[in-house]
Amino acid sequence: MSAPAAGIDGFRTPRATCLLAPNPSPMTLDGTNTWLVAEPGSSSVVVVDPGPADEEHLDRVRAAAVAGDRRVAKILLTHGHPDHSAGAARLAGLTGAPVQAADPAHRLGPGDPGGLGDGDVVTAAGCELRVVATPGHSGDSVCLLLPADGALFTGDTVLGRGTTVIAGDGNLGDYLRTLCLLRDLAEARGVGLLLPGHGPMLADPLGTLDYYLSHRAERLDQVRSALAAGAKTPAEIVAMIYTDVDPSVWPAAEWSVRAQLDYLAGGEP
Ligand SMILES: [Zn+2]
């Protein structure tokens, strides 16, 4: 794996700006990417993934969001994992903005903030964000397409470096279908940039998604081989085949191995 890339915090497209949260770890890479989205000149802004409940980060997000007399129109979550969502209620309190998420448990009023269902279009801050359901990393993961910038917010479905894990609430069959769907989407909609929830931006979406697909196929082959070689537990399989990743993420790799075992037991090819 390469060293942390510079240029994540403050990265911009015409309509999106990244604010990096100070929660780096082997799982969150450089930290969580919080995104501000607005049409230039708009009087409001959308926040995607407020990040962890870190007061300094949330204050920085709020200040950047309301600069130039803007207000926060909406807070959107790519999924409910705490490194993306734990700061949402606090940011909602600071800004008065509703929180929209695929999982009803993460939505926050006033009134009914609505969900983020597949095919929904969120229109706010002069921008259109199209919701794509992308289960796999977690059951509630969505990606958000920003057609005006040819960019796709990928949450943890695609990361800026390395590959993602299938979490305890994820599913490998779903994830493989999601990767194929995103590849089709990237091709059909001319997506030129992936804006991930962690790590640097990805300027070759098709190359990245092809790598993810081949990496998954390779891991499945390795799990099959480990089973054939007599590995019995997920931990044994991880120790045999995750020799190329930092042992600090082996516990998370066990989730992925469990997901692969479920997948293989389900008889999917
Ligand atoms: Zn994350």
PDB file of C-alpha atoms and ligand atoms in Angstrom:
ATOM      1  CA  MET A   1       0.000   0.000   0.000  1.00  0.00           C
ATOM      2  CA  SER A   2       1.186   3.490  -0.787  1.00  0.00           C
ATOM      3  CA  ALA A   3       1.803   6.187   1.804  1.00  0.00           C
ATOM      4  CA  PRO A   4      -1.024   8.559   2.714  1.00  0.00           C
ATOM      5  CA  ALA A   5      -1.575  10.891  -0.191  1.00  0.00           C
ATOM      6  CA  ALA A   6      -1.475  14.635   0.262  1.00  0.00           C
ATOM      7  CA  GLY A   7      -4.257  16.789  -1.085  1.00  0.00           C
ATOM      8  CA  ILE A   8      -7.291  15.095   0.463  1.00  0.00           C
ATOM      9  CA  ASP A   9      -8.267  17.905   2.812  1.00  0.00           C
ATOM     10  CA  GLY A  10      -9.455  20.830   0.723  1.00  0.00           C
ATOM     11  CA  PHE A  11      -9.730  18.786  -2.482  1.00  0.00           C
ATOM     12  CA  ARG A  12     -12.283  20.424  -4.761  1.00  0.00           C
ATOM     13  CA  THR A  13     -14.376  19.782  -7.795  1.00  0.00           C
ATOM     14  CA  PRO A  14     -16.469  22.667  -9.150  1.00  0.00           C
ATOM     15  CA  ARG A  15     -19.260  21.753  -6.682  1.00  0.00           C
ATOM     16  CA  ALA A  16     -17.727  19.528  -3.979  1.00  0.00           C
ATOM     17  CA  THR A  17     -15.147  20.260  -1.290  1.00  0.00           C
ATOM     18  CA  CYS A  18     -13.536  17.716   1.027  1.00  0.00           C
ATOM     19  CA  LEU A  19     -12.925  18.380   4.719  1.00  0.00           C
ATOM     20  CA  LEU A  20     -10.854  15.586   6.262  1.00  0.00           C
ATOM     21  CA  ALA A  21     -11.828  14.514   9.794  1.00  0.00           C
ATOM     22  CA  PRO A  22      -9.007  13.895  12.305  1.00  0.00           C
ATOM     23  CA  ASN A  23      -9.777  10.194  12.822  1.00  0.00           C
ATOM     24  CA  PRO A  24      -7.039   8.344  10.922  1.00  0.00           C
ATOM     25  CA  SER A  25      -6.668   4.608  11.557  1.00  0.00           C
ATOM     26  CA  PRO A  26      -5.884   1.459   9.577  1.00  0.00           C
ATOM     27  CA  MET A  27      -9.656   1.152   8.917  1.00  0.00           C
ATOM     28  CA  THR A  28     -10.396   4.808   8.135  1.00  0.00           C
ATOM     29  CA  LEU A  29      -7.120   5.483   6.253  1.00  0.00           C
ATOM     30  CA  ASP A  30      -6.345   9.225   6.506  1.00  0.00           C
ATOM     31  CA  GLY A  31      -9.670   9.840   8.292  1.00  0.00           C
ATOM     32  CA  THR A  32     -13.256  10.309   7.158  1.00  0.00           C
ATOM     33  CA  ASN A  33     -13.882  12.548   4.161  1.00  0.00           C
ATOM     34  CA  THR A  34     -16.713  14.981   4.883  1.00  0.00           C
ATOM     35  CA  TRP A  35     -18.053  16.596   1.719  1.00  0.00           C
ATOM     36  CA  LEU A  36     -19.665  19.979   1.163  1.00  0.00           C
ATOM     37  CA  VAL A  37     -21.709  20.167  -2.040  1.00  0.00           C
ATOM     38  CA  ALA A  38     -23.154  23.324  -3.579  1.00  0.00           C
ATOM     39  CA  GLU A  39     -23.654  24.998  -6.905  1.00  0.00           C
ATOM     40  CA  PRO A  40     -21.241  27.966  -6.973  1.00  0.00           C
ATOM     41  CA  GLY A  41     -23.151  31.035  -5.750  1.00  0.00           C
ATOM     42  CA  SER A  42     -25.867  28.984  -4.048  1.00  0.00           C
ATOM     43  CA  SER A  43     -27.215  30.308  -0.747  1.00  0.00           C
ATOM     44  CA  SER A  44     -27.195  26.821   0.753  1.00  0.00           C
ATOM     45  CA  VAL A  45     -24.992  23.752   0.947  1.00  0.00           C
ATOM     46  CA  VAL A  46     -25.373  19.998   1.420  1.00  0.00           C
ATOM     47  CA  VAL A  47     -23.092  18.087   3.809  1.00  0.00           C
ATOM     48  CA  VAL A  48     -22.342  14.457   2.930  1.00  0.00           C
ATOM     49  CA  ASP A  49     -21.073  12.333   5.867  1.00  0.00           C
ATOM     50  CA  PRO A  50     -20.430  14.676   8.812  1.00  0.00           C
ATOM     51  CA  GLY A  51     -17.962  12.113  10.168  1.00  0.00           C
ATOM     52  CA  PRO A  52     -17.205  11.260  13.787  1.00  0.00           C
ATOM     53  CA  ALA A  53     -18.544  13.176  16.794  1.00  0.00           C
ATOM     54  CA  ASP A  54     -15.441  15.350  16.923  1.00  0.00           C
ATOM     55  CA  GLU A  55     -16.392  18.842  18.068  1.00  0.00           C
ATOM     56  CA  GLU A  56     -13.472  20.557  16.349  1.00  0.00           C
ATOM     57  CA  HIS A  57     -14.171  18.831  13.034  1.00  0.00           C
ATOM     58  CA  LEU A  58     -17.901  19.553  13.190  1.00  0.00           C
ATOM     59  CA  ASP A  59     -17.242  23.183  13.982  1.00  0.00           C
ATOM     60  CA  ARG A  60     -14.880  23.419  11.043  1.00  0.00           C
ATOM     61  CA  VAL A  61     -17.501  21.787   8.789  1.00  0.00           C
ATOM     62  CA  ARG A  62     -20.191  24.165  10.045  1.00  0.00           C
ATOM     63  CA  ALA A  63     -17.948  27.220   9.552  1.00  0.00           C
ATOM     64  CA  ALA A  64     -16.973  26.203   6.010  1.00  0.00           C
ATOM     65  CA  ALA A  65     -20.587  25.365   5.177  1.00  0.00           C
ATOM     66  CA  VAL A  66     -22.077  28.672   6.327  1.00  0.00           C
ATOM     67  CA  ALA A  67     -19.246  30.851   4.987  1.00  0.00           C
ATOM     68  CA  GLY A  68     -20.650  33.555   2.705  1.00  0.00           C
ATOM     69  CA  ASP A  69     -23.990  33.553   4.534  1.00  0.00           C
ATOM     70  CA  ARG A  70     -24.996  30.122   3.349  1.00  0.00           C
ATOM     71  CA  ARG A  71     -27.179  27.765   5.306  1.00  0.00           C
ATOM     72  CA  VAL A  72     -26.954  23.984   5.489  1.00  0.00           C
ATOM     73  CA  ALA A  73     -29.928  22.616   3.551  1.00  0.00           C
ATOM     74  CA  LYS A  74     -29.412  18.910   4.200  1.00  0.00           C
ATOM     75  CA  ILE A  75     -27.083  16.413   5.801  1.00  0.00           C
ATOM     76  CA  LEU A  76     -26.814  13.128   3.880  1.00  0.00           C
ATOM     77  CA  LEU A  77     -25.241   9.838   5.002  1.00  0.00           C
ATOM     78  CA  THR A  78     -23.655   7.314   2.640  1.00  0.00           C
ATOM     79  CA  HIS A  79     -24.251   4.721   5.391  1.00  0.00           C
ATOM     80  CA  GLY A  80     -24.704   4.475   9.112  1.00  0.00           C
ATOM     81  CA  HIS A  81     -21.264   3.394  10.331  1.00  0.00           C
ATOM     82  CA  PRO A  82     -20.193   5.718  13.160  1.00  0.00           C
ATOM     83  CA  ASP A  83     -17.100   7.121  11.442  1.00  0.00           C
ATOM     84  CA  HIS A  84     -19.551   8.696   8.943  1.00  0.00           C
ATOM     85  CA  SER A  85     -22.655   9.290  11.037  1.00  0.00           C
ATOM     86  CA  ALA A  86     -21.737   9.828  14.684  1.00  0.00           C
ATOM     87  CA  GLY A  87     -21.411  13.590  14.205  1.00  0.00           C
ATOM     88  CA  ALA A  88     -24.693  13.927  12.277  1.00  0.00           C
ATOM     89  CA  ALA A  89     -26.995  14.708  15.212  1.00  0.00           C
ATOM     90  CA  ARG A  90     -24.593  17.325  16.570  1.00  0.00           C
ATOM     91  CA  LEU A  91     -24.179  18.980  13.155  1.00  0.00           C
ATOM     92  CA  ALA A  92     -27.968  18.933  12.737  1.00  0.00           C
ATOM     93  CA  GLY A  93     -28.213  20.658  16.107  1.00  0.00           C
ATOM     94  CA  LEU A  94     -25.639  23.275  15.103  1.00  0.00           C
ATOM     95  CA  THR A  95     -27.233  24.020  11.722  1.00  0.00           C
ATOM     96  CA  GLY A  96     -30.917  23.066  11.949  1.00  0.00           C
ATOM     97  CA  ALA A  97     -30.534  20.852   8.879  1.00  0.00           C
ATOM     98  CA  PRO A  98     -32.338  17.505   8.599  1.00  0.00           C
ATOM     99  CA  VAL A  99     -30.395  14.235   8.262  1.00  0.00           C
ATOM    100  CA  GLN A 100     -31.357  11.925   5.397  1.00  0.00           C
ATOM    101  CA  ALA A 101     -30.123   8.323   5.289  1.00  0.00           C
ATOM    102  CA  ALA A 102     -31.141   5.011   3.782  1.00  0.00           C
ATOM    103  CA  ASP A 103     -31.556   3.535   7.271  1.00  0.00           C
ATOM    104  CA  PRO A 104     -34.574   5.132   9.024  1.00  0.00           C
ATOM    105  CA  ALA A 105     -32.703   4.830  12.356  1.00  0.00           C
ATOM    106  CA  HIS A 106     -30.234   7.479  11.164  1.00  0.00           C
ATOM    107  CA  ARG A 107     -32.783  10.013   9.887  1.00  0.00           C
ATOM    108  CA  LEU A 108     -33.393  13.106  11.943  1.00  0.00           C
ATOM    109  CA  GLY A 109     -36.279  15.640  11.685  1.00  0.00           C
ATOM    110  CA  PRO A 110     -37.689  18.340  11.636  1.00  0.00           C
ATOM    111  CA  GLY A 111     -40.753  16.693  10.161  1.00  0.00           C
ATOM    112  CA  ASP A 112     -40.040  13.693   7.985  1.00  0.00           C
ATOM    113  CA  PRO A 113     -36.573  14.224   6.502  1.00  0.00           C
ATOM    114  CA  GLY A 114     -37.158  11.395   4.015  1.00  0.00           C
ATOM    115  CA  GLY A 115     -34.861   8.559   3.116  1.00  0.00           C
ATOM    116  CA  LEU A 116     -32.281   7.899   0.450  1.00  0.00           C
ATOM    117  CA  GLY A 117     -33.872   5.214  -1.696  1.00  0.00           C
ATOM    118  CA  ASP A 118     -32.470   3.855  -4.942  1.00  0.00           C
ATOM    119  CA  GLY A 119     -33.324   6.260  -7.756  1.00  0.00           C
ATOM    120  CA  ASP A 120     -34.259   9.133  -5.448  1.00  0.00           C
ATOM    121  CA  VAL A 121     -33.050  12.530  -6.571  1.00  0.00           C
ATOM    122  CA  VAL A 122     -32.020  14.984  -3.864  1.00  0.00           C
ATOM    123  CA  THR A 123     -32.287  18.536  -5.148  1.00  0.00           C
ATOM    124  CA  ALA A 124     -30.652  21.081  -2.869  1.00  0.00           C
ATOM    125  CA  ALA A 125     -28.047  23.836  -2.904  1.00  0.00           C
ATOM    126  CA  GLY A 126     -28.639  24.234  -6.634  1.00  0.00           C
ATOM    127  CA  CYS A 127     -27.414  20.692  -7.232  1.00  0.00           C
ATOM    128  CA  GLU A 128     -28.939  17.389  -8.137  1.00  0.00           C
ATOM    129  CA  LEU A 129     -27.684  14.302  -6.310  1.00  0.00           C
ATOM    130  CA  ARG A 130     -28.947  10.959  -7.567  1.00  0.00           C
ATOM    131  CA  VAL A 131     -29.137   8.125  -5.042  1.00  0.00           C
ATOM    132  CA  VAL A 132     -27.811   4.709  -6.051  1.00  0.00           C
ATOM    133  CA  ALA A 133     -28.422   1.856  -3.590  1.00  0.00           C
ATOM    134  CA  THR A 134     -25.078   0.051  -3.235  1.00  0.00           C
ATOM    135  CA  PRO A 135     -25.455  -2.645  -0.543  1.00  0.00           C
ATOM    136  CA  GLY A 136     -22.447  -4.813   0.212  1.00  0.00           C
ATOM    137  CA  HIS A 137     -19.965  -3.036   2.493  1.00  0.00           C
ATOM    138  CA  SER A 138     -23.051  -2.537   4.679  1.00  0.00           C
ATOM    139  CA  GLY A 139     -26.713  -3.234   4.024  1.00  0.00           C
ATOM    140  CA  ASP A 140     -27.566   0.478   4.062  1.00  0.00           C
ATOM    141  CA  SER A 141     -24.791   1.814   1.794  1.00  0.00           C
ATOM    142  CA  VAL A 142     -25.671   4.275  -0.950  1.00  0.00           C
ATOM    143  CA  CYS A 143     -23.579   6.160  -3.474  1.00  0.00           C
ATOM    144  CA  LEU A 144     -24.532   9.666  -4.589  1.00  0.00           C
ATOM    145  CA  LEU A 145     -24.067  10.726  -8.199  1.00  0.00           C
ATOM    146  CA  LEU A 146     -23.360  14.403  -8.821  1.00  0.00           C
ATOM    147  CA  PRO A 147     -23.968  14.482 -12.589  1.00  0.00           C
ATOM    148  CA  ALA A 148     -22.975  18.144 -12.991  1.00  0.00           C
ATOM    149  CA  ASP A 149     -19.417  17.260 -11.940  1.00  0.00           C
ATOM    150  CA  GLY A 150     -19.349  13.739 -13.410  1.00  0.00           C
ATOM    151  CA  ALA A 151     -18.526  12.610  -9.880  1.00  0.00           C
ATOM    152  CA  LEU A 152     -19.764   9.843  -7.602  1.00  0.00           C
ATOM    153  CA  PHE A 153     -19.608   9.902  -3.787  1.00  0.00           C
ATOM    154  CA  THR A 154     -18.846   6.297  -2.891  1.00  0.00           C
ATOM    155  CA  GLY A 155     -18.785   6.241   0.924  1.00  0.00           C
ATOM    156  CA  ASP A 156     -17.011   3.035   1.928  1.00  0.00           C
ATOM    157  CA  THR A 157     -18.194   1.089  -1.131  1.00  0.00           C
ATOM    158  CA  VAL A 158     -15.005   2.177  -2.917  1.00  0.00           C
ATOM    159  CA  LEU A 159     -12.078   3.619  -0.959  1.00  0.00           C
ATOM    160  CA  GLY A 160      -9.334   5.925  -2.161  1.00  0.00           C
ATOM    161  CA  ARG A 161      -6.620   3.383  -1.354  1.00  0.00           C
ATOM    162  CA  GLY A 162      -6.548  -0.389  -1.010  1.00  0.00           C
ATOM    163  CA  THR A 163      -9.918  -2.140  -0.961  1.00  0.00           C
ATOM    164  CA  THR A 164     -12.896  -2.044   1.359  1.00  0.00           C
ATOM    165  CA  VAL A 165     -14.073  -4.695   3.804  1.00  0.00           C
ATOM    166  CA  ILE A 166     -17.416  -6.436   3.945  1.00  0.00           C
ATOM    167  CA  ALA A 167     -18.668  -5.394   7.387  1.00  0.00           C
ATOM    168  CA  GLY A 168     -20.704  -7.583   9.732  1.00  0.00           C
ATOM    169  CA  ASP A 169     -23.869  -6.015   8.302  1.00  0.00           C
ATOM    170  CA  GLY A 170     -22.662  -6.433   4.719  1.00  0.00           C
ATOM    171  CA  ASN A 171     -22.967  -9.173   2.104  1.00  0.00           C
ATOM    172  CA  LEU A 172     -20.480 -10.270  -0.540  1.00  0.00           C
ATOM    173  CA  GLY A 173     -23.053 -11.318  -3.163  1.00  0.00           C
ATOM    174  CA  ASP A 174     -24.647  -7.875  -2.851  1.00  0.00           C
ATOM    175  CA  TYR A 175     -21.233  -6.252  -2.985  1.00  0.00           C
ATOM    176  CA  LEU A 176     -20.215  -7.987  -6.219  1.00  0.00           C
ATOM    177  CA  ARG A 177     -23.524  -6.962  -7.810  1.00  0.00           C
ATOM    178  CA  THR A 178     -22.928  -3.402  -6.574  1.00  0.00           C
ATOM    179  CA  LEU A 179     -19.451  -3.254  -8.137  1.00  0.00           C
ATOM    180  CA  CYS A 180     -20.852  -4.401 -11.506  1.00  0.00           C
ATOM    181  CA  LEU A 181     -23.678  -1.885 -11.224  1.00  0.00           C
ATOM    182  CA  LEU A 182     -21.265   0.947 -10.449  1.00  0.00           C
ATOM    183  CA  ARG A 183     -19.080  -0.045 -13.372  1.00  0.00           C
ATOM    184  CA  ASP A 184     -22.101   0.141 -15.698  1.00  0.00           C
ATOM    185  CA  LEU A 185     -23.152   3.440 -14.147  1.00  0.00           C
ATOM    186  CA  ALA A 186     -19.684   4.950 -14.483  1.00  0.00           C
ATOM    187  CA  GLU A 187     -19.600   3.979 -18.138  1.00  0.00           C
ATOM    188  CA  ALA A 188     -23.168   5.052 -18.937  1.00  0.00           C
ATOM    189  CA  ARG A 189     -23.014   8.380 -17.077  1.00  0.00           C
ATOM    190  CA  GLY A 190     -19.456   9.297 -17.945  1.00  0.00           C
ATOM    191  CA  VAL A 191     -18.357   9.352 -14.310  1.00  0.00           C
ATOM    192  CA  GLY A 192     -14.798  10.664 -14.321  1.00  0.00           C
ATOM    193  CA  LEU A 193     -14.150  10.881 -10.599  1.00  0.00           C
ATOM    194  CA  LEU A 194     -14.899   8.780  -7.535  1.00  0.00           C
ATOM    195  CA  LEU A 195     -15.076  10.752  -4.279  1.00  0.00           C
ATOM    196  CA  PRO A 196     -14.599   8.157  -1.523  1.00  0.00           C
ATOM    197  CA  GLY A 197     -15.396   8.236   2.185  1.00  0.00           C
ATOM    198  CA  HIS A 198     -11.717   7.663   2.996  1.00  0.00           C
ATOM    199  CA  GLY A 199      -8.498   8.265   1.119  1.00  0.00           C
ATOM    200  CA  PRO A 200      -7.726  10.254  -2.009  1.00  0.00           C
ATOM    201  CA  MET A 201      -9.974  10.857  -5.002  1.00  0.00           C
ATOM    202  CA  LEU A 202      -9.936   8.355  -7.857  1.00  0.00           C
ATOM    203  CA  ALA A 203      -9.675   9.708 -11.392  1.00  0.00           C
ATOM    204  CA  ASP A 204     -10.008   6.330 -13.156  1.00  0.00           C
ATOM    205  CA  PRO A 205     -13.379   4.910 -12.026  1.00  0.00           C
ATOM    206  CA  LEU A 206     -13.464   2.037 -14.538  1.00  0.00           C
ATOM    207  CA  GLY A 207      -9.889   0.992 -13.753  1.00  0.00           C
ATOM    208  CA  THR A 208     -10.617   1.154 -10.026  1.00  0.00           C
ATOM    209  CA  LEU A 209     -13.825  -0.879 -10.276  1.00  0.00           C
ATOM    210  CA  ASP A 210     -12.144  -3.477 -12.484  1.00  0.00           C
ATOM    211  CA  TYR A 211      -9.380  -3.765  -9.889  1.00  0.00           C
ATOM    212  CA  TYR A 212     -11.970  -4.204  -7.113  1.00  0.00           C
ATOM    213  CA  LEU A 213     -13.743  -6.936  -9.083  1.00  0.00           C
ATOM    214  CA  SER A 214     -10.540  -8.831  -9.865  1.00  0.00           C
ATOM    215  CA  HIS A 215      -9.333  -8.415  -6.275  1.00  0.00           C
ATOM    216  CA  ARG A 216     -12.583  -9.976  -4.987  1.00  0.00           C
ATOM    217  CA  ALA A 217     -12.307 -12.878  -7.423  1.00  0.00           C
ATOM    218  CA  GLU A 218      -8.697 -13.424  -6.333  1.00  0.00           C
ATOM    219  CA  ARG A 219      -9.623 -13.397  -2.633  1.00  0.00           C
ATOM    220  CA  LEU A 220     -12.405 -15.923  -3.264  1.00  0.00           C
ATOM    221  CA  ASP A 221      -9.902 -18.194  -5.014  1.00  0.00           C
ATOM    222  CA  GLN A 222      -7.546 -17.804  -2.058  1.00  0.00           C
ATOM    223  CA  VAL A 223     -10.303 -18.697   0.414  1.00  0.00           C
ATOM    224  CA  ARG A 224     -11.171 -21.782  -1.639  1.00  0.00           C
ATOM    225  CA  SER A 225      -7.486 -22.782  -1.630  1.00  0.00           C
ATOM    226  CA  ALA A 226      -7.149 -22.148   2.124  1.00  0.00           C
ATOM    227  CA  LEU A 227     -10.179 -24.357   2.775  1.00  0.00           C
ATOM    228  CA  ALA A 228      -8.728 -27.043   0.521  1.00  0.00           C
ATOM    229  CA  ALA A 229      -5.434 -26.761   2.449  1.00  0.00           C
ATOM    230  CA  GLY A 230      -7.275 -27.500   5.679  1.00  0.00           C
ATOM    231  CA  ALA A 231      -7.961 -24.052   7.181  1.00  0.00           C
ATOM    232  CA  LYS A 232     -10.905 -24.351   9.548  1.00  0.00           C
ATOM    233  CA  THR A 233     -11.649 -20.945  11.091  1.00  0.00           C
ATOM    234  CA  PRO A 234     -11.895 -17.432   9.630  1.00  0.00           C
ATOM    235  CA  ALA A 235      -8.831 -16.494  11.725  1.00  0.00           C
ATOM    236  CA  GLU A 236      -6.802 -19.326  10.184  1.00  0.00           C
ATOM    237  CA  ILE A 237      -7.886 -18.291   6.709  1.00  0.00           C
ATOM    238  CA  VAL A 238      -6.964 -14.655   7.385  1.00  0.00           C
ATOM    239  CA  ALA A 239      -3.506 -15.653   8.632  1.00  0.00           C
ATOM    240  CA  MET A 240      -2.984 -17.684   5.452  1.00  0.00           C
ATOM    241  CA  ILE A 241      -4.185 -15.226   2.824  1.00  0.00           C
ATOM    242  CA  TYR A 242      -4.049 -11.685   4.256  1.00  0.00           C
ATOM    243  CA  THR A 243      -0.267 -11.690   4.480  1.00  0.00           C
ATOM    244  CA  ASP A 244      -0.206  -8.587   2.251  1.00  0.00           C
ATOM    245  CA  VAL A 245      -2.145  -6.359   4.676  1.00  0.00           C
ATOM    246  CA  ASP A 246      -1.252  -4.844   8.042  1.00  0.00           C
ATOM    247  CA  PRO A 247      -2.081  -7.318  10.867  1.00  0.00           C
ATOM    248  CA  SER A 248      -3.901  -4.479  12.669  1.00  0.00           C
ATOM    249  CA  VAL A 249      -6.754  -4.881  10.161  1.00  0.00           C
ATOM    250  CA  TRP A 250      -6.894  -8.686  10.426  1.00  0.00           C
ATOM    251  CA  PRO A 251      -9.932  -8.555  12.738  1.00  0.00           C
ATOM    252  CA  ALA A 252     -11.765  -6.616  10.010  1.00  0.00           C
ATOM    253  CA  ALA A 253     -10.430  -9.037   7.402  1.00  0.00           C
ATOM    254  CA  GLU A 254     -12.173 -11.775   9.384  1.00  0.00           C
ATOM    255  CA  TRP A 255     -15.516 -10.083   8.613  1.00  0.00           C
ATOM    256  CA  SER A 256     -14.620 -10.203   4.944  1.00  0.00           C
ATOM    257  CA  VAL A 257     -13.608 -13.875   5.225  1.00  0.00           C
ATOM    258  CA  ARG A 258     -16.889 -14.691   6.995  1.00  0.00           C
ATOM    259  CA  ALA A 259     -18.713 -12.902   4.173  1.00  0.00           C
ATOM    260  CA  GLN A 260     -16.754 -14.954   1.636  1.00  0.00           C
ATOM    261  CA  LEU A 261     -17.531 -18.207   3.455  1.00  0.00           C
ATOM    262  CA  ASP A 262     -21.243 -17.278   3.538  1.00  0.00           C
ATOM    263  CA  TYR A 263     -21.045 -16.477  -0.150  1.00  0.00           C
ATOM    264  CA  LEU A 264     -19.321 -19.784  -1.017  1.00  0.00           C
ATOM    265  CA  ALA A 265     -21.757 -21.726   1.200  1.00  0.00           C
ATOM    266  CA  GLY A 266     -24.635 -20.050  -0.648  1.00  0.00           C
ATOM    267  CA  GLY A 267     -23.429 -21.736  -3.827  1.00  0.00           C
ATOM    268  CA  GLU A 268     -23.046 -18.528  -5.808  1.00  0.00           C
ATOM    269  CA  PRO A 269     -20.378 -18.906  -8.478  1.00  0.00           C
TER     270      PRO A 269
HETATM  271 ZN    ZN B   1     -15.897   4.539   6.937  1.00  0.00          ZN
END
